[in-house]
One Martini backbone bead per residue (centre of mass of N, CA, C, O) as a GRO file, in nm:
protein
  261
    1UNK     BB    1   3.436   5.989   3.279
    2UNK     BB    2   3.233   5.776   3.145
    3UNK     BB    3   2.979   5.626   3.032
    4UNK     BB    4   2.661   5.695   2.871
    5UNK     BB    5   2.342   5.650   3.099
    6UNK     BB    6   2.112   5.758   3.056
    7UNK     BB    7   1.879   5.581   3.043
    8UNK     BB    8   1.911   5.406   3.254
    9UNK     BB    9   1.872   5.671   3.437
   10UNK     BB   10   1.578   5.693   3.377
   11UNK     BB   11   1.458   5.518   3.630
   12UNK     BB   12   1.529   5.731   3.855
   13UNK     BB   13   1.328   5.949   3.756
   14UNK     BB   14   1.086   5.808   3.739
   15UNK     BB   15   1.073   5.717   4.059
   16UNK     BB   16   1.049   6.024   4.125
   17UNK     BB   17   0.737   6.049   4.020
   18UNK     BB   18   0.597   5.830   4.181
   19UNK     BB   19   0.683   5.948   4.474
   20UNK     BB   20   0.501   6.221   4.401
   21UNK     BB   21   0.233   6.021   4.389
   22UNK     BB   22   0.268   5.767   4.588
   23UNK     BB   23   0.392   5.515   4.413
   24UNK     BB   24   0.565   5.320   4.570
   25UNK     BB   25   0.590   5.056   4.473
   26UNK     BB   26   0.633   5.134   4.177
   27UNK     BB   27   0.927   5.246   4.288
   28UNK     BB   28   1.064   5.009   4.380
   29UNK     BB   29   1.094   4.839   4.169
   30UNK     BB   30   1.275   5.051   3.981
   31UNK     BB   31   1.492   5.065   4.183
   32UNK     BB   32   1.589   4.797   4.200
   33UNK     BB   33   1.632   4.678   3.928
   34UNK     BB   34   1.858   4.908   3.845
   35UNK     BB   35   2.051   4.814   4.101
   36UNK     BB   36   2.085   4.501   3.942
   37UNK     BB   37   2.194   4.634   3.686
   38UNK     BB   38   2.412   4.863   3.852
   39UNK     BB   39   2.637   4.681   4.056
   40UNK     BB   40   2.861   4.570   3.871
   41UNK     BB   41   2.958   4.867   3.740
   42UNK     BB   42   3.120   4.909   4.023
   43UNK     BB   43   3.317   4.711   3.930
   44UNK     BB   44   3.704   4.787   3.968
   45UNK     BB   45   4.016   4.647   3.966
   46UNK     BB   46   4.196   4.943   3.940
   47UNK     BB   47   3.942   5.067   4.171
   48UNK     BB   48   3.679   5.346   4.254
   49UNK     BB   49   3.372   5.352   4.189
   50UNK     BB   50   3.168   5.646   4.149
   51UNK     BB   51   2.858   5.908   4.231
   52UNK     BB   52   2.907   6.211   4.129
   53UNK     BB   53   2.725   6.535   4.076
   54UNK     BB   54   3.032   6.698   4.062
   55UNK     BB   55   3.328   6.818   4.043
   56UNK     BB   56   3.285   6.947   4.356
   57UNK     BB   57   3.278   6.632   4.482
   58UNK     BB   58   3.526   6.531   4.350
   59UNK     BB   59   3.726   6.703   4.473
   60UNK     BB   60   3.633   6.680   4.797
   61UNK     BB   61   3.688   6.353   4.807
   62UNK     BB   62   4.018   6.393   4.709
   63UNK     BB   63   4.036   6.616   4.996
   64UNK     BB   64   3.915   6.440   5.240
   65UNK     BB   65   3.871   6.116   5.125
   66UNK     BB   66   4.111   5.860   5.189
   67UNK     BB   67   4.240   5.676   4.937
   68UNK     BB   68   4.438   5.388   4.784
   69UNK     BB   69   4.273   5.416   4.517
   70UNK     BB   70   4.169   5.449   4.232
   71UNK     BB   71   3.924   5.723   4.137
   72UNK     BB   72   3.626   5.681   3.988
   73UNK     BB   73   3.372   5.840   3.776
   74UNK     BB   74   3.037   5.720   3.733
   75UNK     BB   75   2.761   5.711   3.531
   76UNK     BB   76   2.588   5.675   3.821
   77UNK     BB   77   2.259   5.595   4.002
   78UNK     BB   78   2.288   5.460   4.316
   79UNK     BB   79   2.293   5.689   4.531
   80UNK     BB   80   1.970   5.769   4.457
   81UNK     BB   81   1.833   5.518   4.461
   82UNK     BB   82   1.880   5.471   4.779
   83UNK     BB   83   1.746   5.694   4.863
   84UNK     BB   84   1.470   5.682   4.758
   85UNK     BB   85   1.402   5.441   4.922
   86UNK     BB   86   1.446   5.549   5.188
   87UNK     BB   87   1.224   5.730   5.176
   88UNK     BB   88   1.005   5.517   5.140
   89UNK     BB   89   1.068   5.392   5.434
   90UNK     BB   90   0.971   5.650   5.614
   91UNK     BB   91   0.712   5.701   5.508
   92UNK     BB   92   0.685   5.386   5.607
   93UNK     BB   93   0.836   5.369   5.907
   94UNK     BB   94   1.128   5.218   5.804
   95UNK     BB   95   1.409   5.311   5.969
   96UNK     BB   96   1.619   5.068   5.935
   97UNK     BB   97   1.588   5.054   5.633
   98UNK     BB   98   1.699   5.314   5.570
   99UNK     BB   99   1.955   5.340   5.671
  100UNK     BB  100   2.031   5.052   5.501
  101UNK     BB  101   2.023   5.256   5.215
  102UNK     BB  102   2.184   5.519   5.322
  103UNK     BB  103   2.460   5.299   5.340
  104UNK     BB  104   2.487   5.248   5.016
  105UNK     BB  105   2.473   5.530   4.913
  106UNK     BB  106   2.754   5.602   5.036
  107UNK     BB  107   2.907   5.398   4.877
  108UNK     BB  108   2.858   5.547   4.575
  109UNK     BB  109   2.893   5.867   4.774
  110UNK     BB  110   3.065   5.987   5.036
  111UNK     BB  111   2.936   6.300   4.921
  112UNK     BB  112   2.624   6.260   4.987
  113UNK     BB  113   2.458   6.506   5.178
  114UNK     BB  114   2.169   6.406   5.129
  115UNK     BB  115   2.229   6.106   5.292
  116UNK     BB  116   2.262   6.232   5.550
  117UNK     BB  117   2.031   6.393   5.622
  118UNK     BB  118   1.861   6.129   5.552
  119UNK     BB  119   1.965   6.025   5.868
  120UNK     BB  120   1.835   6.275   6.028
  121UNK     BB  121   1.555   6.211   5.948
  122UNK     BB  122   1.513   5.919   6.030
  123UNK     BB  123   1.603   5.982   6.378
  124UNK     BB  124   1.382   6.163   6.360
  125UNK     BB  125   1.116   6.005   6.303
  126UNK     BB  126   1.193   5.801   6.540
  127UNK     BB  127   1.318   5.966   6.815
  128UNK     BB  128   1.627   5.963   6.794
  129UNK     BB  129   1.791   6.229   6.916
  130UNK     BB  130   2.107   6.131   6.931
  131UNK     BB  131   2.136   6.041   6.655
  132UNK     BB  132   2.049   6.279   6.548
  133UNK     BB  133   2.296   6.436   6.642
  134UNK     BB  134   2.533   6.266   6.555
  135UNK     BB  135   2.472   6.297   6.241
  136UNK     BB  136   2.511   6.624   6.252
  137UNK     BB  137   2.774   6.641   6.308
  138UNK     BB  138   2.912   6.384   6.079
  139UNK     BB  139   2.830   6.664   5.870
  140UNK     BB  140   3.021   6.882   5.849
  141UNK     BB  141   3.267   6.829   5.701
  142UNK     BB  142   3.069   6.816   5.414
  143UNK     BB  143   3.020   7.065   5.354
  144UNK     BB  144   3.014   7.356   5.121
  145UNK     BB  145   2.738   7.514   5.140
  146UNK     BB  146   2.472   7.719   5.197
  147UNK     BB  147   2.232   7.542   5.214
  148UNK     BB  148   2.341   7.330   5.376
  149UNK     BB  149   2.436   7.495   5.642
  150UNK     BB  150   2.090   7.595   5.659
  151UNK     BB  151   2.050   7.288   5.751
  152UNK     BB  152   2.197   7.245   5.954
  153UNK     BB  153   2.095   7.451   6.166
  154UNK     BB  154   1.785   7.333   6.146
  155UNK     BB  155   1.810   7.136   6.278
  156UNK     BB  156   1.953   7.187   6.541
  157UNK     BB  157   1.702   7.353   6.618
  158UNK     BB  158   1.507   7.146   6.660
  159UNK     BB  159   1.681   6.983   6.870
  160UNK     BB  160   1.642   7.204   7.110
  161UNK     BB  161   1.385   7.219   7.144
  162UNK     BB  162   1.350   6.915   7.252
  163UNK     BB  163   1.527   7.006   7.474
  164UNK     BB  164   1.454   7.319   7.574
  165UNK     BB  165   1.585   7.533   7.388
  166UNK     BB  166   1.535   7.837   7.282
  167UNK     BB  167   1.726   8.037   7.227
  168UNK     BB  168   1.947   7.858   7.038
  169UNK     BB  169   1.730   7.785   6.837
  170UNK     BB  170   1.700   8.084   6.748
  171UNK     BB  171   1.995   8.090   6.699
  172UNK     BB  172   1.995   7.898   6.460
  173UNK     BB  173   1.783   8.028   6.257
  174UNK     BB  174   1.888   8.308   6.262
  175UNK     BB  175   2.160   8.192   6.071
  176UNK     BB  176   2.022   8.022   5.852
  177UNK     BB  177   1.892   8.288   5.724
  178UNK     BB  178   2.184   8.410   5.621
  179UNK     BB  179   2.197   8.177   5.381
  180UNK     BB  180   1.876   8.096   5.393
  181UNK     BB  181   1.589   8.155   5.314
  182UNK     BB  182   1.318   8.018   5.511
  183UNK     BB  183   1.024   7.927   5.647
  184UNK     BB  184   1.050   7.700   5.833
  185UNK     BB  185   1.210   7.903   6.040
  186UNK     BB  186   1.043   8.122   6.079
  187UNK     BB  187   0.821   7.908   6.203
  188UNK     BB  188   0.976   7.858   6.441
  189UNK     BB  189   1.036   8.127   6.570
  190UNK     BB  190   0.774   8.186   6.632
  191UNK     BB  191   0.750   7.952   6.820
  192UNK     BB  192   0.935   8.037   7.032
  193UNK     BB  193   0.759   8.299   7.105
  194UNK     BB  194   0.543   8.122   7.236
  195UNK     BB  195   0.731   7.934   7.473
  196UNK     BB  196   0.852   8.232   7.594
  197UNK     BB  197   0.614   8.443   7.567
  198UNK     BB  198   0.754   8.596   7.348
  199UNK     BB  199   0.652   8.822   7.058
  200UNK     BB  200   0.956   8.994   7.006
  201UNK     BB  201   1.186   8.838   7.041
  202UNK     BB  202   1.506   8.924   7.023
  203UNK     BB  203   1.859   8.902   6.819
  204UNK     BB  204   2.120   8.967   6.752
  205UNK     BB  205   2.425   8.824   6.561
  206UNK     BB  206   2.610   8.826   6.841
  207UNK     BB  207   2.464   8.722   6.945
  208UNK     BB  208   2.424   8.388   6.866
  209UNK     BB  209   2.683   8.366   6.830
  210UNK     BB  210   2.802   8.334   7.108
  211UNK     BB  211   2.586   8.080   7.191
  212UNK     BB  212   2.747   7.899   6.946
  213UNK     BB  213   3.000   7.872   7.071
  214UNK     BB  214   2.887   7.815   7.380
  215UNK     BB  215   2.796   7.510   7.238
  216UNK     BB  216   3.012   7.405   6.993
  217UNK     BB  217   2.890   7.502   6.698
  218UNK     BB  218   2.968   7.592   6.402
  219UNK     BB  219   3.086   7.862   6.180
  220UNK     BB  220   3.011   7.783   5.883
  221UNK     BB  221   3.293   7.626   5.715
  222UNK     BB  222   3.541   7.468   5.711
  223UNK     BB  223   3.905   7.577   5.671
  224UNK     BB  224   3.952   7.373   5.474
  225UNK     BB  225   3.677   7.342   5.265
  226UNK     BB  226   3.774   7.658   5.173
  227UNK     BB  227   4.052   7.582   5.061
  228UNK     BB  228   3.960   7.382   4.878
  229UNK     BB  229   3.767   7.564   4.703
  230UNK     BB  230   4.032   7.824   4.661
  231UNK     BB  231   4.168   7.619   4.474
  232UNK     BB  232   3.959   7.518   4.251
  233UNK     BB  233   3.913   7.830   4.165
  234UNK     BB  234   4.248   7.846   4.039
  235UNK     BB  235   4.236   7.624   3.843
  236UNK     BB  236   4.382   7.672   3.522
  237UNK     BB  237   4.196   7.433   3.364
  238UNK     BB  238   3.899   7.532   3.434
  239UNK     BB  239   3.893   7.851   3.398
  240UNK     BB  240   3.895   7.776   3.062
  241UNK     BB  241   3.693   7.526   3.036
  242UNK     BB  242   3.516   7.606   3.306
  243UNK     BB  243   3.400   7.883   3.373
  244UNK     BB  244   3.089   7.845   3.491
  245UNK     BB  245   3.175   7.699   3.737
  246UNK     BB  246   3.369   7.920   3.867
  247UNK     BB  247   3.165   8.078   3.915
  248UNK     BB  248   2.993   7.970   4.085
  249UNK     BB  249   3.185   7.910   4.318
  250UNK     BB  250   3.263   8.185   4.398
  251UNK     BB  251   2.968   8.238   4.490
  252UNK     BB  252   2.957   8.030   4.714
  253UNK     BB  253   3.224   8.148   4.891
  254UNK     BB  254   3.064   8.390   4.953
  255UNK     BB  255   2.845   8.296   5.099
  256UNK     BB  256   2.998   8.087   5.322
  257UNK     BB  257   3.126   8.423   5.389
  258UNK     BB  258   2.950   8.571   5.545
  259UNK     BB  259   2.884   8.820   5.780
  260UNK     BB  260   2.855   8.710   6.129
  261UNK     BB  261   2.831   8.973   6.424
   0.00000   0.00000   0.00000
């Protein structure tokens, strides 16, 4: 990593202050600023500086994404700031200025899962959902925690109700909360089975499975992102230097096999 940005980054930490305040014009302010300030920052003669938030994203990043260029980590939040713009655009329905902030955020952190989400946040809140369901495939391949899995199932579940599927969507909620337990899922599910009309409704985890496979849906995270997992984990020299890391990744590999039968 680079210089140490902390101060000039607390802008983007008080910018999130202020949208839990939901004082969204001073928050657009400082965020704005910001971006102003390290725009520059990311440029770099000899490579191509990013913004990623943990060692794991950096290494899934130089393992899925083929650049050929030297890439380097600079400790700026350019890729948070314009996602909360972003999030600010929605609020205010302007969706296709989020989505023009959300493609700027990925460009630096092309593994920033959280910017992918919020384009399918975007589409949903737009009712493009053609466009939402695009974007919900097109970040599968960026997986790689429990978390953000059962929240790929949570969209996906969304996204069938308003098709009028109800049992693949019940069928994707109760995967969602095999990975991550969740009230929003939990009541969805409610919902579902007073569209089916029955209060009892329920299914075993290997209909669900087969359910989901017979509409071509992916279980778990890719076979790829669980190899780079299961090398990073191997590492020699993070096992040394940065135990408690290591011990997390292990946890997380455990979480997204979890055994859904």
């Amino acid at each position: 990593m680079d210089k140490d940005y902390t101060i000039l980054n607390k802008k983007v930490m008080d910018a999130n202050k202020l949208i839990r305040k939901r004082k969204y014009e001073d928050a657009k302010r400082v965020l704005l600023d910001y971006i102003d300030e390290v725009e520059n920052l990311y440029i770099k003669e000899d490579g191509v500086n990013y913004s990623f938030k943990s060692i794991l994203q950096f290494y899934l990043f130089i393992n899925i994404v083929k650049v050929k260029k030297q890439v380097f980590w600079i400790n700026l939040m350019g890729d948070e700031a314009y996602r909360l713009l972003a999030y600010i655009a929605v609020e205010e329905k302007e969706y296709d200025k989020a989505l023009e902030y959300l493609n700027k955020s990925l460009k630096y952190n092309p593994i920033n899962i959280d910017s992918f989400f919020e384009i399918v946040e975007a589409y949903k809140m737009s009712g493009n959902l053609d466009k939402m369901k695009e974007s919900i495939d097109n970040l599968y391949d960026y997986l790689y925690d429990a978390s953000s899995l059962a929240r790929y199932y949570r969209n996906l579940g969304f996204y069938y109700i308003e098709k009028e599927k109800y049992e693949l969507a019940f069928s994707l909620y109760l995967i969602s909360i095999r990975y991550e337990n969740n009230n929003f899922a939990l009541n969805e599910m409610l919902y579902i089975r007073k569209k089916l009309n029955d209060s009892d409704y329920i299914i075993e985890d290997n209909e669900a499975v087969k359910m989901l496979k017979e509409n071509d849906i992916n279980i778990g995270i890719s076979s790829r992102n669980l190899k780079i997992l299961n090398n990073l984990a191997k590492d020699p020299k993070l096992n040394e230097k940065n135990p408690s890391f290591i011990k997390n990744l292990k946890e997380n590999i455990k979480k997204v096999q979890i055994k859904i039968n």
